[in-house]
Short mmCIF file of C-alpha atoms in Angstrom, two decimals:
data_model
loop_
_atom_site.label_atom_id
_atom_site.label_comp_id
_atom_site.label_asym_id
_atom_site.label_seq_id
_atom_site.Cartn_x
_atom_site.Cartn_y
_atom_site.Cartn_z
CA UNK A 256 0.00 0.00 0.00
CA UNK A 257 1.38 3.41 -0.97
CA UNK A 258 1.74 6.27 1.49
CA UNK A 259 -1.01 8.13 -0.35
CA UNK A 260 -3.40 5.20 -0.26
CA UNK A 261 -2.74 4.67 3.44
CA UNK A 262 -3.27 8.38 4.16
CA UNK A 263 -6.46 8.43 2.09
CA UNK A 264 -7.92 5.45 3.95
CA UNK A 265 -7.06 7.03 7.28
CA UNK A 266 -8.95 10.18 6.25
CA UNK A 267 -11.93 8.03 5.28
CA UNK A 268 -11.78 6.30 8.66
CA UNK A 269 -11.81 9.60 10.55
CA UNK A 270 -14.60 11.07 8.40
CA UNK A 271 -16.78 8.03 9.05
CA UNK A 272 -15.94 7.98 12.77
CA UNK A 273 -16.82 11.65 13.28
CA UNK A 274 -19.52 11.80 10.60
CA UNK A 275 -22.42 12.27 12.99
CA UNK A 276 -20.68 14.24 15.74
CA UNK A 277 -18.84 17.07 13.97
CA UNK A 278 -21.35 19.80 14.87
CA UNK A 279 -21.22 18.90 18.58
CA UNK A 280 -17.43 18.69 18.44
CA UNK A 281 -17.26 22.13 16.86
CA UNK A 282 -19.43 23.60 19.64
CA UNK A 283 -17.27 21.89 22.25
CA UNK A 284 -14.20 23.38 20.59
CA UNK A 285 -15.66 26.88 20.82
CA UNK A 286 -16.33 26.33 24.51
CA UNK A 287 -12.60 25.67 25.03
CA UNK A 288 -11.55 28.99 23.48
CA UNK A 289 -9.95 31.49 25.84
CA UNK A 290 -8.31 33.75 23.22
CA UNK A 291 -9.21 34.85 19.69
CA UNK A 292 -6.99 35.97 16.82
CA UNK A 293 -7.92 37.33 13.39
CA UNK A 294 -6.15 37.49 10.04
CA UNK A 295 -6.43 39.02 6.59
CA UNK A 296 -5.41 37.19 3.40
CA UNK A 297 -4.33 33.58 3.00
CA UNK A 298 -7.60 32.47 1.38
CA UNK A 299 -5.91 29.86 -0.86
CA UNK A 300 -4.34 28.08 2.13
CA UNK A 301 -6.05 25.65 4.45
CA UNK A 302 -6.53 27.69 7.67
CA UNK A 303 -4.89 30.74 6.11
CA UNK A 304 -2.17 32.20 8.34
CA UNK A 305 -2.03 29.02 10.44
CA UNK A 306 -1.89 26.57 7.53
CA UNK A 307 -0.17 23.41 8.82
CA UNK A 308 1.96 23.05 5.68
CA UNK A 309 5.43 24.59 6.14
CA UNK A 310 6.03 24.62 2.36
CA UNK A 311 2.80 25.60 0.56
CA UNK A 312 3.40 29.36 0.57
CA UNK A 313 7.03 28.76 -0.47
CA UNK A 314 6.58 26.47 -3.47
CA UNK A 315 3.23 27.76 -4.79
CA UNK A 316 3.30 31.11 -6.56
CA UNK A 317 1.24 33.98 -5.12
CA UNK A 318 0.27 31.87 -2.12
CA UNK A 319 0.56 34.10 0.92
CA UNK A 320 -0.39 33.27 4.48
CA UNK A 321 -1.63 36.81 4.96
CA UNK A 322 -1.10 38.56 8.28
CA UNK A 323 -2.57 38.70 11.75
CA UNK A 324 -4.67 41.73 12.63
CA UNK A 325 -3.94 43.87 15.67
CA UNK A 326 -7.59 44.87 15.74
CA UNK A 327 -10.76 43.95 13.86
CA UNK A 328 -12.33 46.56 11.62
CA UNK A 329 -15.96 47.40 12.31
CA UNK A 330 -16.58 47.88 8.59
CA UNK A 331 -15.03 44.64 7.30
CA UNK A 332 -14.85 41.16 8.79
CA UNK A 333 -11.50 39.34 8.89
CA UNK A 334 -10.76 36.57 6.42
CA UNK A 335 -10.06 34.08 9.22
CA UNK A 336 -10.92 33.79 12.90
CA UNK A 337 -8.85 31.57 15.22
CA UNK A 338 -9.70 30.29 18.68
CA UNK A 339 -7.03 29.11 21.11
CA UNK A 340 -7.47 27.08 24.28
CA UNK A 341 -5.93 28.01 27.64
CA UNK A 342 -2.87 25.88 26.89
CA UNK A 343 -2.29 27.73 23.61
CA UNK A 344 -3.60 25.08 21.21
CA UNK A 345 -5.45 26.11 18.09
CA UNK A 346 -8.90 24.53 18.41
CA UNK A 347 -11.09 26.62 16.08
CA UNK A 348 -10.30 27.97 12.60
CA UNK A 349 -13.16 29.71 10.80
CA UNK A 350 -12.74 30.99 7.27
CA UNK A 351 -12.21 32.17 4.71
CA UNK A 352 -15.14 34.52 5.18
CA UNK A 353 -17.65 35.17 2.43
CA UNK A 354 -18.19 38.93 1.98
CA UNK A 355 -20.80 38.79 -0.79
CA UNK A 356 -23.90 38.93 1.40
CA UNK A 357 -22.97 39.99 4.87
CA UNK A 358 -19.93 38.34 6.42
CA UNK A 359 -19.86 34.71 7.46
CA UNK A 360 -17.22 31.96 7.36
CA UNK A 361 -17.55 29.70 4.33
CA UNK A 362 -15.89 26.97 6.37
CA UNK A 363 -15.73 26.26 10.09
CA UNK A 364 -13.14 23.90 11.53
CA UNK A 365 -12.57 22.26 14.88
CA UNK A 366 -9.12 20.85 15.60
CA UNK A 367 -8.81 17.85 17.90
CA UNK A 368 -5.52 17.25 19.71
CA UNK A 369 -4.20 13.93 21.01
CA UNK A 370 -0.54 14.08 22.07
CA UNK A 371 1.31 14.91 18.81
CA UNK A 372 -1.63 14.14 16.53
CA UNK A 373 -4.06 16.76 15.18
CA UNK A 374 -7.33 15.96 13.43
CA UNK A 375 -9.19 18.82 11.77
CA UNK A 376 -12.89 18.56 10.87
CA UNK A 377 -14.03 21.24 8.41
CA UNK A 378 -17.73 22.11 8.11
CA UNK A 379 -19.51 23.98 5.33
CA UNK A 380 -23.04 25.33 5.05
CA UNK A 381 -25.22 23.21 2.76
CA UNK A 382 -28.95 23.84 2.38
CA UNK A 383 -28.96 25.91 5.59
CA UNK A 384 -27.30 23.09 7.54
CA UNK A 385 -23.70 22.18 8.27
CA UNK A 386 -22.11 19.18 6.63
CA UNK A 387 -18.61 17.72 6.83
CA UNK A 388 -16.52 18.92 3.87
CA UNK A 389 -12.90 18.25 4.77
CA UNK A 390 -10.69 16.30 7.14
CA UNK A 391 -7.02 16.89 7.90
CA UNK A 392 -4.50 14.86 9.89
CA UNK A 393 -1.16 16.27 11.10
CA UNK A 394 1.51 14.30 12.91
CA UNK A 395 4.25 15.97 14.93
CA UNK A 396 7.40 14.92 16.74
CA UNK A 397 9.15 17.19 19.22
CA UNK A 398 7.10 20.10 17.95
CA UNK A 399 8.00 19.60 14.26
CA UNK A 400 5.41 18.49 11.74
CA UNK A 401 6.22 15.17 10.06
CA UNK A 402 3.20 14.73 7.80
CA UNK A 403 0.11 16.62 6.73
CA UNK A 404 -2.78 15.13 4.79
CA UNK A 405 -5.92 16.99 3.72
CA UNK A 406 -9.02 15.49 2.16
CA UNK A 407 -11.65 17.82 0.66
CA UNK A 408 -15.07 17.32 -0.89
CA UNK A 409 -16.25 14.53 1.44
CA UNK A 410 -19.23 12.59 0.10
CA UNK A 411 -20.91 10.59 2.89
CA UNK A 412 -22.93 8.55 0.39
CA UNK A 413 -19.89 7.14 -1.41
CA UNK A 414 -17.51 7.67 1.57
CA UNK A 415 -14.95 9.31 -0.70
CA UNK A 416 -13.08 12.62 -0.96
CA UNK A 417 -12.89 14.47 -4.28
CA UNK A 418 -9.27 15.44 -3.58
CA UNK A 419 -6.52 14.37 -1.21
CA UNK A 420 -3.15 16.06 -0.67
CA UNK A 421 -0.32 14.48 1.30
CA UNK A 422 2.90 16.17 2.39
CA UNK A 423 5.74 14.48 4.28
CA UNK A 424 8.83 16.21 5.65
CA UNK A 425 12.38 15.29 6.67
CA UNK A 426 14.69 17.26 8.96
CA UNK A 427 18.41 17.47 9.69
CA UNK A 428 19.59 19.08 12.92
CA UNK A 429 16.12 20.42 13.47
CA UNK A 430 15.95 22.15 10.05
CA UNK A 431 13.54 21.21 7.28
CA UNK A 432 15.66 19.67 4.51
CA UNK A 433 13.18 18.10 2.11
CA UNK A 434 9.51 17.47 1.47
CA UNK A 435 7.41 15.23 -0.75
CA UNK A 436 4.06 16.47 -2.07
CA UNK A 437 1.42 14.11 -3.52
CA UNK A 438 -2.03 14.89 -4.89
CA UNK A 439 -4.96 12.63 -5.79
CA UNK A 440 -8.06 13.74 -7.71
CA UNK A 441 -11.02 11.40 -7.55
CA UNK A 442 -12.72 12.90 -10.63
CA UNK A 443 -9.66 12.31 -12.79
CA UNK A 444 -9.77 8.54 -12.46
CA UNK A 445 -7.88 8.74 -9.18
CA UNK A 446 -5.04 10.65 -10.85
CA UNK A 447 -1.87 10.83 -8.76
CA UNK A 448 0.67 13.62 -9.03
CA UNK A 449 3.77 14.18 -6.96
CA UNK A 450 6.85 16.32 -6.50
CA UNK A 451 9.82 16.40 -4.13
CA UNK A 452 11.56 19.51 -2.83
CA UNK A 453 15.01 20.08 -1.31
CA UNK A 454 15.61 23.29 0.66
CA UNK A 455 18.83 25.30 0.95
CA UNK A 456 19.81 27.73 3.70
CA UNK A 457 22.34 30.53 4.01
CA UNK A 458 25.04 30.78 6.68
CA UNK A 459 22.57 32.42 9.03
CA UNK A 460 20.15 29.52 8.77
CA UNK A 461 17.60 31.45 6.68
CA UNK A 462 15.93 29.80 3.72
CA UNK A 463 17.85 30.70 0.58
CA UNK A 464 16.02 28.63 -2.01
CA UNK A 465 14.81 25.21 -3.04
CA UNK A 466 14.98 22.73 -5.90
CA UNK A 467 12.14 20.58 -7.20
#
């Protein structure tokens, strides 16, 4: 079984397991929030400013994380709203916001934490009700992310995602040295695409470039 197939099946497992409880879990997540943050920009990234991927805004052109806001404007809603628990964990990520008719988050996400595992459940509004749209799984070790998988377009009838992206990372002396990106599209006959990246740093330890 390939890494992608294993990751995809794990996403399916989590979507099925939480398929009837995601609204309650989201409300429980909001009850844990003790501090809110807001950001502008980053609409093309999962969670915007706090996207789990350490490489997306580096290797994808015009993909910016945006920036955190010092204050929220009364005339315009932020693009993302983040809720943190007392111990500093991100537990709610709402956005990007839709500004066409009023201001409301197009997606709402609750993030579940178990040791160094994060499971994100993303909800969208469908026919005036919330339904599960996406699931993400992040694994960490000593505070560094090792893998990130995101499934979007969940269909509970067929128990499939329309797209799945998997990223895995390797480190040397605590510095990100390489990453592998894989993508699977269900509507393209389960088309798989992939790319590997190697990162270079200057003498000060700052990212100087990468090769693909």
